Amino acid sequence: MKLLLLSLYLVVIAIRFALDWVNIKHRKKVRQPLPDAFVGQIDEEQLKHSDAYALAGDRVGFVEDIVGVLLTLLFLFGGLLPWYDHLIAGFSTHFILQGLLFFGLLALVQLVVGIPFSLYKNFILEEHFGFNRMSFKLWCADLLKSLLVGSVLFLLLAGGALWLVQWAPQSWWLWVWGFWIAVSLFLLYLSPYLIEPLFFKFTPLAKAELETEVRDLLEKAGAHAGKVLQVDASRRSGHSNAYFTGIGKVKRVVLFDTLMEQLNNKELLAVLAHELGHWRRGHLRQQLIKSQLLALFSCWLAFILLQGELLAGWFGLEHLSFAGQVLVLGWLGSLVGFFWTPLSSWWSRRHERQADQFAINMVGSGQELASGLVKLARENLSNLFPHPLYAAVYYSHPPLVERVLWLEQGQVEVDIATEVVADQ
Ligand SMILES: [Zn+2]
């Protein structure tokens, strides 16, 4: 069984590297003519610059992947797991404490291994291409704050789950699931007030006239947002984005200040209309339900598989602690999850298309969204020529050239427009 698992892992790794490889080759070779919206925005010089950026990202990503693969092989198949399991058992025999130590120390190791990569990406790679706006001091502050927030959440979620496992040995999977839902819903409400302000500063829109237009658009889409804010993303990076979040009455629109620098008001409103489309078409709710159902299934499956020492046997070990088995199970889950990626990406691209259609309905055409997206691609040095197979597996959004072509030809759907108005 151990050999079978190892082979499966190596197959997944081989597929991932092969996809990366064809994607890099494709980018260098293929130069399809760009649609009208790109003319005057992206020229040959710009494309070369994007290529260089993508290649630099590929290189560091490759090194990071190799390190990850080697560590995984060493830990799971190289005998490090039983050694670590014994080590932790030597510290404490208390079930909850043992579990927290087991995962806490591993998470710490993962954090430390990730530090050089994060430093390199922020201060060498992103710096070189002019994206980094973060000082070293801010980077350190971010690291400390996320360590703090992460530790609190970890102690709460893992500690609570381990306690439930002990408390209800025959039905813990249901309790753990319920507990996690309760905490995640709670966080969804509280995060804008408790966690996000630790990292970002939210202020009212600097352009007052834009706020009126945003509120008009919200009303037209049938949303009642409490707050329209801008966030100081520019303190960290030149990359840009917009989002619309919240459940129940606590809805808010957040625009990155970088987005406001890069797009004109019409384009901004089209991007926002797209975000509203996700909400109006129920994508956020669907996403939430999908992830909760998946969590329920995972909890139940974990409960079944953790009975007896089945997993320890699979890895050729005589004994493995509860935490050790959960770790192995999580790793197996991520392995199986890889084969799920294309389906989940396809699903997400479908949602993006629907949100684009919603934006067309709202603003009357796809031109503004198209020109906004082209500007963002220019500013973010996006790869315009992904390999179709790579895009099919990984892309959560339709590849830009295809998306812009579609937007340029997009028509307002009369039925949906009237449905939205009638719904208000
Ligand atoms: Zn979207």
Short mmCIF file of C-alpha atoms and ligand atoms in Angstrom, two decimals:
data_model
loop_
_atom_site.label_atom_id
_atom_site.label_comp_id
_atom_site.label_asym_id
_atom_site.label_seq_id
_atom_site.Cartn_x
_atom_site.Cartn_y
_atom_site.Cartn_z
CA MET A 1 0.00 0.00 0.00
CA LYS A 2 2.85 2.34 0.87
CA LEU A 3 4.29 1.80 -2.60
CA LEU A 4 0.90 2.44 -4.19
CA LEU A 5 0.51 5.73 -2.29
CA LEU A 6 4.04 6.77 -3.22
CA SER A 7 3.34 6.01 -6.88
CA LEU A 8 0.10 8.01 -6.79
CA TYR A 9 1.96 10.96 -5.26
CA LEU A 10 4.69 10.79 -7.90
CA VAL A 11 2.08 10.61 -10.68
CA VAL A 12 0.37 13.76 -9.37
CA ILE A 13 3.72 15.56 -9.11
CA ALA A 14 4.63 14.46 -12.65
CA ILE A 15 1.30 15.74 -14.02
CA ARG A 16 1.78 19.08 -12.24
CA PHE A 17 5.29 19.58 -13.55
CA ALA A 18 4.23 18.51 -17.07
CA LEU A 19 1.41 21.09 -17.04
CA ASP A 20 3.85 23.81 -15.90
CA TRP A 21 6.22 22.77 -18.65
CA VAL A 22 3.70 22.87 -21.53
CA ASN A 23 2.44 26.19 -20.22
CA ILE A 24 5.91 27.76 -20.31
CA LYS A 25 6.61 26.36 -23.79
CA HIS A 26 3.25 27.57 -25.05
CA ARG A 27 3.77 31.09 -23.79
CA LYS A 28 7.03 31.38 -25.68
CA LYS A 29 5.74 29.99 -28.94
CA VAL A 30 2.19 31.09 -29.51
CA ARG A 31 1.31 34.63 -30.47
CA GLN A 32 -2.30 34.77 -31.53
CA PRO A 33 -3.53 38.19 -32.71
CA LEU A 34 -5.06 40.18 -29.86
CA PRO A 35 -8.65 41.51 -29.93
CA ASP A 36 -9.38 45.23 -30.45
CA ALA A 37 -9.54 46.07 -26.75
CA PHE A 38 -5.81 45.32 -26.46
CA VAL A 39 -4.73 47.72 -29.21
CA GLY A 40 -2.85 50.67 -27.82
CA GLN A 41 -2.76 49.04 -24.35
CA ILE A 42 -0.46 46.10 -24.80
CA ASP A 43 2.38 46.12 -27.32
CA GLU A 44 5.27 43.79 -28.11
CA GLU A 45 7.49 45.44 -25.49
CA GLN A 46 4.82 44.94 -22.87
CA LEU A 47 4.41 41.27 -23.81
CA LYS A 48 8.15 40.71 -23.39
CA HIS A 49 7.98 42.30 -19.98
CA SER A 50 5.06 40.00 -19.00
CA ASP A 51 7.03 36.99 -20.27
CA ALA A 52 10.00 37.91 -18.10
CA TYR A 53 7.72 38.34 -15.08
CA ALA A 54 6.00 34.99 -15.65
CA LEU A 55 9.34 33.24 -16.14
CA ALA A 56 10.77 34.69 -12.92
CA GLY A 57 7.63 33.50 -11.10
CA ASP A 58 7.91 30.04 -12.71
CA ARG A 59 11.50 29.70 -11.53
CA VAL A 60 10.87 30.48 -7.88
CA GLY A 61 7.65 28.42 -8.00
CA PHE A 62 9.66 25.48 -9.32
CA VAL A 63 12.22 25.69 -6.49
CA GLU A 64 9.41 26.02 -3.95
CA ASP A 65 7.64 22.96 -5.40
CA ILE A 66 10.83 20.88 -5.34
CA VAL A 67 11.48 21.78 -1.69
CA GLY A 68 7.86 20.90 -0.83
CA VAL A 69 8.07 17.54 -2.63
CA LEU A 70 11.38 16.61 -0.98
CA LEU A 71 10.10 17.50 2.49
CA THR A 72 6.90 15.52 1.92
CA LEU A 73 8.84 12.48 0.68
CA LEU A 74 11.23 12.68 3.62
CA PHE A 75 8.47 13.11 6.18
CA LEU A 76 5.91 10.58 4.97
CA PHE A 77 8.07 8.01 3.20
CA GLY A 78 11.54 8.60 4.61
CA GLY A 79 10.87 7.58 8.21
CA LEU A 80 10.54 11.06 9.70
CA LEU A 81 6.83 10.68 10.57
CA PRO A 82 7.16 7.82 13.15
CA TRP A 83 10.19 9.57 14.69
CA TYR A 84 8.27 12.84 15.02
CA ASP A 85 5.21 11.02 16.38
CA HIS A 86 7.33 9.40 19.12
CA LEU A 87 9.02 12.68 19.91
CA ILE A 88 5.69 14.44 20.51
CA ALA A 89 4.34 11.52 22.55
CA GLY A 90 7.43 11.93 24.76
CA PHE A 91 6.46 15.53 25.54
CA SER A 92 2.94 14.83 26.70
CA THR A 93 0.45 12.02 26.99
CA HIS A 94 -2.51 14.38 27.17
CA PHE A 95 -4.65 13.80 24.07
CA ILE A 96 -5.47 17.44 23.26
CA LEU A 97 -2.04 18.80 24.15
CA GLN A 98 -0.37 16.10 22.08
CA GLY A 99 -2.49 16.95 19.05
CA LEU A 100 -1.87 20.70 19.39
CA LEU A 101 1.87 20.16 19.73
CA PHE A 102 1.94 17.79 16.76
CA PHE A 103 0.25 20.21 14.36
CA GLY A 104 1.55 23.42 15.94
CA LEU A 105 5.22 22.48 15.56
CA LEU A 106 4.69 21.28 12.00
CA ALA A 107 2.95 24.54 11.12
CA LEU A 108 5.88 26.43 12.62
CA VAL A 109 8.35 24.47 10.50
CA GLN A 110 6.26 25.18 7.41
CA LEU A 111 6.25 28.88 8.28
CA VAL A 112 10.03 28.96 8.70
CA VAL A 113 10.61 27.12 5.41
CA GLY A 114 8.31 29.63 3.69
CA ILE A 115 10.13 32.72 4.99
CA PRO A 116 13.01 32.81 2.48
CA PHE A 117 10.53 32.34 -0.38
CA SER A 118 8.32 35.13 0.86
CA LEU A 119 11.33 37.44 1.26
CA TYR A 120 12.61 36.57 -2.20
CA LYS A 121 9.23 37.06 -3.86
CA ASN A 122 8.48 40.39 -2.17
CA PHE A 123 11.87 42.06 -2.07
CA ILE A 124 13.60 40.64 -5.14
CA LEU A 125 11.06 39.40 -7.68
CA GLU A 126 8.14 41.80 -7.12
CA GLU A 127 10.61 44.60 -6.39
CA HIS A 128 12.38 44.06 -9.70
CA PHE A 129 9.12 44.31 -11.64
CA GLY A 130 8.02 47.36 -9.69
CA PHE A 131 5.14 45.74 -7.78
CA ASN A 132 6.52 45.69 -4.28
CA ARG A 133 5.65 48.69 -2.15
CA MET A 134 6.20 46.98 1.19
CA SER A 135 8.95 48.00 3.58
CA PHE A 136 10.86 45.32 5.48
CA LYS A 137 9.32 46.65 8.67
CA LEU A 138 5.80 46.19 7.32
CA TRP A 139 6.70 42.67 6.14
CA CYS A 140 7.85 41.78 9.69
CA ALA A 141 4.76 43.34 11.24
CA ASP A 142 2.54 41.34 8.85
CA LEU A 143 4.37 38.14 9.72
CA LEU A 144 3.98 38.70 13.46
CA LYS A 145 0.33 39.64 13.17
CA SER A 146 -0.55 36.66 10.98
CA LEU A 147 1.35 34.41 13.37
CA LEU A 148 -0.72 35.78 16.22
CA VAL A 149 -4.07 35.54 14.41
CA GLY A 150 -3.14 32.09 13.07
CA SER A 151 -2.20 30.82 16.54
CA VAL A 152 -5.45 32.01 18.10
CA LEU A 153 -7.52 30.44 15.31
CA PHE A 154 -5.46 27.25 15.44
CA LEU A 155 -5.86 26.86 19.20
CA LEU A 156 -9.59 27.51 18.92
CA LEU A 157 -10.33 25.29 15.91
CA ALA A 158 -7.91 22.42 16.51
CA GLY A 159 -8.23 22.51 20.30
CA GLY A 160 -12.04 22.55 20.09
CA ALA A 161 -12.10 19.74 17.54
CA LEU A 162 -9.75 17.53 19.59
CA TRP A 163 -11.84 18.14 22.68
CA LEU A 164 -14.98 17.09 20.76
CA VAL A 165 -13.26 13.93 19.52
CA GLN A 166 -12.62 12.95 23.11
CA TRP A 167 -16.01 14.06 24.34
CA ALA A 168 -18.11 12.19 21.73
CA PRO A 169 -15.97 9.29 20.45
CA GLN A 170 -18.86 7.76 18.47
CA SER A 171 -20.26 10.86 16.78
CA TRP A 172 -17.49 13.44 16.82
CA TRP A 173 -17.53 13.93 13.04
CA LEU A 174 -20.93 15.62 13.28
CA TRP A 175 -19.95 17.75 16.28
CA VAL A 176 -16.64 18.84 14.79
CA TRP A 177 -18.38 19.82 11.58
CA GLY A 178 -21.04 21.80 13.47
CA PHE A 179 -18.38 23.51 15.56
CA TRP A 180 -16.35 24.52 12.50
CA ILE A 181 -19.44 25.89 10.71
CA ALA A 182 -20.35 27.93 13.77
CA VAL A 183 -16.83 29.36 14.05
CA SER A 184 -16.51 30.07 10.31
CA LEU A 185 -19.87 31.87 10.14
CA PHE A 186 -18.91 33.83 13.22
CA LEU A 187 -15.60 34.78 11.60
CA LEU A 188 -17.38 35.80 8.40
CA TYR A 189 -19.26 38.37 10.48
CA LEU A 190 -16.37 39.41 12.68
CA SER A 191 -13.40 39.35 10.32
CA PRO A 192 -14.18 42.78 8.76
CA TYR A 193 -14.13 44.28 12.26
CA LEU A 194 -11.52 42.17 14.05
CA ILE A 195 -9.01 40.72 11.60
CA GLU A 196 -8.92 42.81 8.42
CA PRO A 197 -8.28 46.14 10.24
CA LEU A 198 -5.14 44.57 11.73
CA PHE A 199 -3.62 44.51 8.25
CA PHE A 200 -5.43 47.16 6.22
CA LYS A 201 -6.85 50.60 6.64
CA PHE A 202 -10.37 51.03 5.30
CA THR A 203 -11.56 54.54 4.47
CA PRO A 204 -14.49 56.09 2.56
CA LEU A 205 -13.89 56.50 -1.18
CA ALA A 206 -11.53 59.36 -1.98
CA LYS A 207 -13.56 60.17 -5.11
CA ALA A 208 -16.87 61.35 -3.65
CA GLU A 209 -18.67 61.34 -7.02
CA LEU A 210 -17.75 57.66 -7.44
CA GLU A 211 -19.54 56.72 -4.24
CA THR A 212 -22.85 58.08 -5.61
CA GLU A 213 -22.37 56.10 -8.82
CA VAL A 214 -21.48 52.96 -6.83
CA ARG A 215 -24.61 53.31 -4.71
CA ASP A 216 -26.76 53.82 -7.83
CA LEU A 217 -25.31 50.66 -9.31
CA LEU A 218 -25.91 48.73 -6.08
CA GLU A 219 -29.51 49.83 -6.03
CA LYS A 220 -29.98 48.83 -9.67
CA ALA A 221 -28.57 45.38 -8.84
CA GLY A 222 -30.91 45.07 -5.85
CA ALA A 223 -28.20 45.17 -3.18
CA HIS A 224 -28.21 47.24 -0.03
CA ALA A 225 -24.62 47.74 0.99
CA GLY A 226 -23.92 49.47 4.25
CA LYS A 227 -20.46 50.65 3.42
CA VAL A 228 -18.52 51.53 0.30
CA LEU A 229 -14.85 51.64 1.21
CA GLN A 230 -11.41 51.81 -0.24
CA VAL A 231 -8.50 49.90 1.21
CA ASP A 232 -4.84 50.90 1.27
CA ALA A 233 -3.57 47.86 -0.66
CA SER A 234 -0.96 50.15 -2.24
CA ARG A 235 1.07 50.00 0.99
CA ARG A 236 1.99 46.44 0.08
CA SER A 237 1.71 45.86 -3.63
CA GLY A 238 0.85 47.45 -6.96
CA HIS A 239 -1.51 44.58 -7.82
CA SER A 240 -5.18 45.49 -7.80
CA ASN A 241 -8.59 44.06 -7.02
CA ALA A 242 -12.15 44.73 -5.83
CA TYR A 243 -14.48 42.73 -3.67
CA PHE A 244 -17.96 42.61 -2.30
CA THR A 245 -18.48 40.64 0.89
CA GLY A 246 -20.76 39.99 3.81
CA ILE A 247 -23.69 37.86 4.79
CA GLY A 248 -27.06 39.02 6.02
CA LYS A 249 -27.13 42.75 6.47
CA VAL A 250 -23.41 43.32 6.88
CA LYS A 251 -22.59 43.81 3.22
CA ARG A 252 -19.80 45.96 2.04
CA VAL A 253 -18.05 46.96 -1.13
CA VAL A 254 -14.29 47.30 -0.96
CA LEU A 255 -12.19 48.76 -3.76
CA PHE A 256 -8.39 48.54 -3.70
CA ASP A 257 -6.88 52.01 -3.97
CA THR A 258 -4.59 50.56 -6.65
CA LEU A 259 -7.67 49.64 -8.70
CA MET A 260 -8.90 53.22 -8.44
CA GLU A 261 -5.54 54.50 -9.65
CA GLN A 262 -5.57 52.22 -12.68
CA LEU A 263 -9.16 52.33 -13.96
CA ASN A 264 -11.54 55.14 -14.88
CA ASN A 265 -14.93 55.35 -13.15
CA LYS A 266 -16.85 53.53 -15.89
CA GLU A 267 -14.43 50.63 -15.84
CA LEU A 268 -14.51 50.52 -12.05
CA LEU A 269 -18.29 50.34 -12.06
CA ALA A 270 -18.19 47.52 -14.63
CA VAL A 271 -15.75 45.56 -12.43
CA LEU A 272 -18.00 46.17 -9.45
CA ALA A 273 -21.05 45.08 -11.48
CA HIS A 274 -19.22 41.82 -12.13
CA GLU A 275 -18.62 41.36 -8.38
CA LEU A 276 -22.28 42.10 -7.71
CA GLY A 277 -23.13 39.46 -10.30
CA HIS A 278 -21.44 36.83 -8.13
CA TRP A 279 -23.65 37.79 -5.24
CA ARG A 280 -26.85 38.26 -7.27
CA ARG A 281 -26.46 34.90 -9.03
CA GLY A 282 -25.98 33.16 -5.67
CA HIS A 283 -22.36 32.15 -6.30
CA LEU A 284 -21.20 33.18 -2.83
CA ARG A 285 -23.96 31.14 -1.23
CA GLN A 286 -23.29 28.16 -3.51
CA GLN A 287 -19.61 28.33 -2.65
CA LEU A 288 -20.39 28.34 1.06
CA ILE A 289 -22.80 25.40 0.78
CA LYS A 290 -20.36 23.45 -1.41
CA SER A 291 -17.50 23.88 1.04
CA GLN A 292 -19.68 22.94 4.02
CA LEU A 293 -20.94 19.80 2.32
CA LEU A 294 -17.37 18.88 1.45
CA ALA A 295 -16.34 19.49 5.06
CA LEU A 296 -19.19 17.28 6.31
CA PHE A 297 -18.20 14.48 3.94
CA SER A 298 -14.52 14.85 4.94
CA CYS A 299 -15.36 14.70 8.66
CA TRP A 300 -17.45 11.59 8.17
CA LEU A 301 -14.83 9.89 6.01
CA ALA A 302 -12.13 10.79 8.53
CA PHE A 303 -14.24 9.25 11.29
CA ILE A 304 -14.57 5.99 9.35
CA LEU A 305 -10.91 5.81 8.33
CA LEU A 306 -9.55 6.77 11.74
CA GLN A 307 -11.18 3.79 13.42
CA GLY A 308 -8.53 1.20 14.04
CA GLU A 309 -4.99 1.70 12.85
CA LEU A 310 -5.83 1.40 9.17
CA LEU A 311 -3.78 4.39 8.04
CA ALA A 312 -0.71 3.47 10.07
CA GLY A 313 -0.85 0.08 8.32
CA TRP A 314 -0.99 1.76 4.90
CA PHE A 315 2.28 3.49 5.70
CA GLY A 316 3.84 0.30 7.05
CA LEU A 317 3.87 1.61 10.63
CA GLU A 318 2.83 -0.31 13.71
CA HIS A 319 1.44 2.62 15.56
CA LEU A 320 0.52 6.19 14.78
CA SER A 321 -1.08 8.72 17.11
CA PHE A 322 -4.50 10.19 16.33
CA ALA A 323 -2.86 13.44 15.19
CA GLY A 324 -0.42 11.51 12.99
CA GLN A 325 -3.29 9.70 11.33
CA VAL A 326 -5.19 12.94 10.76
CA LEU A 327 -2.11 14.39 9.09
CA VAL A 328 -1.75 11.40 6.77
CA LEU A 329 -5.44 11.63 5.97
CA GLY A 330 -5.17 15.34 5.18
CA TRP A 331 -2.29 14.63 2.83
CA LEU A 332 -4.31 11.90 1.09
CA GLY A 333 -7.20 14.33 0.80
CA SER A 334 -5.03 16.92 -0.93
CA LEU A 335 -3.76 14.22 -3.29
CA VAL A 336 -7.27 13.14 -4.27
CA GLY A 337 -8.27 16.82 -4.36
CA PHE A 338 -5.86 17.40 -7.24
CA PHE A 339 -8.07 15.33 -9.53
CA TRP A 340 -10.99 17.47 -8.48
CA THR A 341 -9.21 20.71 -9.52
CA PRO A 342 -10.30 20.73 -13.21
CA LEU A 343 -13.94 20.30 -12.25
CA SER A 344 -13.79 23.00 -9.61
CA SER A 345 -11.98 25.36 -12.04
CA TRP A 346 -14.58 24.68 -14.72
CA TRP A 347 -17.35 25.42 -12.24
CA SER A 348 -15.66 28.65 -11.24
CA ARG A 349 -15.19 29.76 -14.89
CA ARG A 350 -18.90 29.15 -15.44
CA HIS A 351 -19.63 31.48 -12.54
CA GLU A 352 -17.27 34.11 -13.93
CA ARG A 353 -19.09 33.97 -17.26
CA GLN A 354 -22.43 34.45 -15.49
CA ALA A 355 -21.05 37.38 -13.48
CA ASP A 356 -19.71 38.90 -16.72
CA GLN A 357 -23.15 38.54 -18.28
CA PHE A 358 -24.64 40.21 -15.23
CA ALA A 359 -22.19 43.10 -15.62
CA ILE A 360 -23.20 43.46 -19.27
CA ASN A 361 -26.85 43.60 -18.21
CA MET A 362 -26.08 46.21 -15.59
CA VAL A 363 -23.90 48.62 -17.55
CA GLY A 364 -25.38 47.99 -21.00
CA SER A 365 -22.36 46.48 -22.76
CA GLY A 366 -19.17 44.52 -22.17
CA GLN A 367 -16.86 47.25 -23.49
CA GLU A 368 -16.05 48.88 -20.16
CA LEU A 369 -15.38 45.61 -18.38
CA ALA A 370 -13.22 44.47 -21.31
CA SER A 371 -11.13 47.63 -21.35
CA GLY A 372 -10.87 47.54 -17.54
CA LEU A 373 -9.64 43.94 -17.60
CA VAL A 374 -7.10 44.73 -20.33
CA LYS A 375 -5.73 47.60 -18.25
CA LEU A 376 -5.50 45.34 -15.21
CA ALA A 377 -3.72 42.68 -17.27
CA ARG A 378 -1.25 45.35 -18.42
CA GLU A 379 -0.66 46.63 -14.90
CA ASN A 380 -0.38 43.15 -13.40
CA LEU A 381 1.76 41.76 -16.26
CA SER A 382 -0.71 38.87 -16.67
CA ASN A 383 0.10 35.95 -18.94
CA LEU A 384 -2.11 36.37 -22.01
CA PHE A 385 -1.21 33.04 -23.60
CA PRO A 386 -1.73 30.15 -21.18
CA HIS A 387 -1.76 26.63 -22.62
CA PRO A 388 -5.42 25.58 -23.06
CA LEU A 389 -4.86 22.44 -20.98
CA TYR A 390 -3.18 24.39 -18.19
CA ALA A 391 -6.01 26.93 -18.22
CA ALA A 392 -8.62 24.13 -18.20
CA VAL A 393 -7.06 22.60 -15.08
CA TYR A 394 -6.10 25.64 -13.04
CA TYR A 395 -7.80 28.81 -14.28
CA SER A 396 -10.63 30.02 -12.07
CA HIS A 397 -11.35 32.76 -14.65
CA PRO A 398 -11.61 32.35 -18.44
CA PRO A 399 -8.25 33.19 -20.10
CA LEU A 400 -8.22 36.93 -20.73
CA VAL A 401 -8.10 36.99 -24.56
CA GLU A 402 -11.07 34.61 -24.76
CA ARG A 403 -12.91 36.55 -22.07
CA VAL A 404 -12.39 39.92 -23.74
CA LEU A 405 -13.54 38.56 -27.11
CA TRP A 406 -16.66 37.24 -25.44
CA LEU A 407 -17.29 40.52 -23.63
CA GLU A 408 -16.87 42.56 -26.80
CA GLN A 409 -19.59 40.50 -28.48
CA GLY A 410 -21.78 40.32 -25.37
CA GLN A 411 -25.40 41.40 -25.51
CA VAL A 412 -27.75 42.47 -22.74
CA GLU A 413 -30.03 39.57 -21.83
CA VAL A 414 -33.47 41.15 -21.76
CA ASP A 415 -35.05 38.46 -19.59
CA ILE A 416 -32.50 38.70 -16.84
CA ALA A 417 -32.53 42.50 -16.82
CA THR A 418 -36.28 42.57 -16.28
CA GLU A 419 -36.08 39.77 -13.73
CA VAL A 420 -33.59 41.81 -11.71
CA VAL A 421 -35.77 44.91 -11.81
CA ALA A 422 -38.87 42.92 -10.88
CA ASP A 423 -37.06 41.35 -7.96
CA GLN A 424 -36.31 44.56 -6.14
ZN ZN B 1 -15.48 37.14 -10.69
#
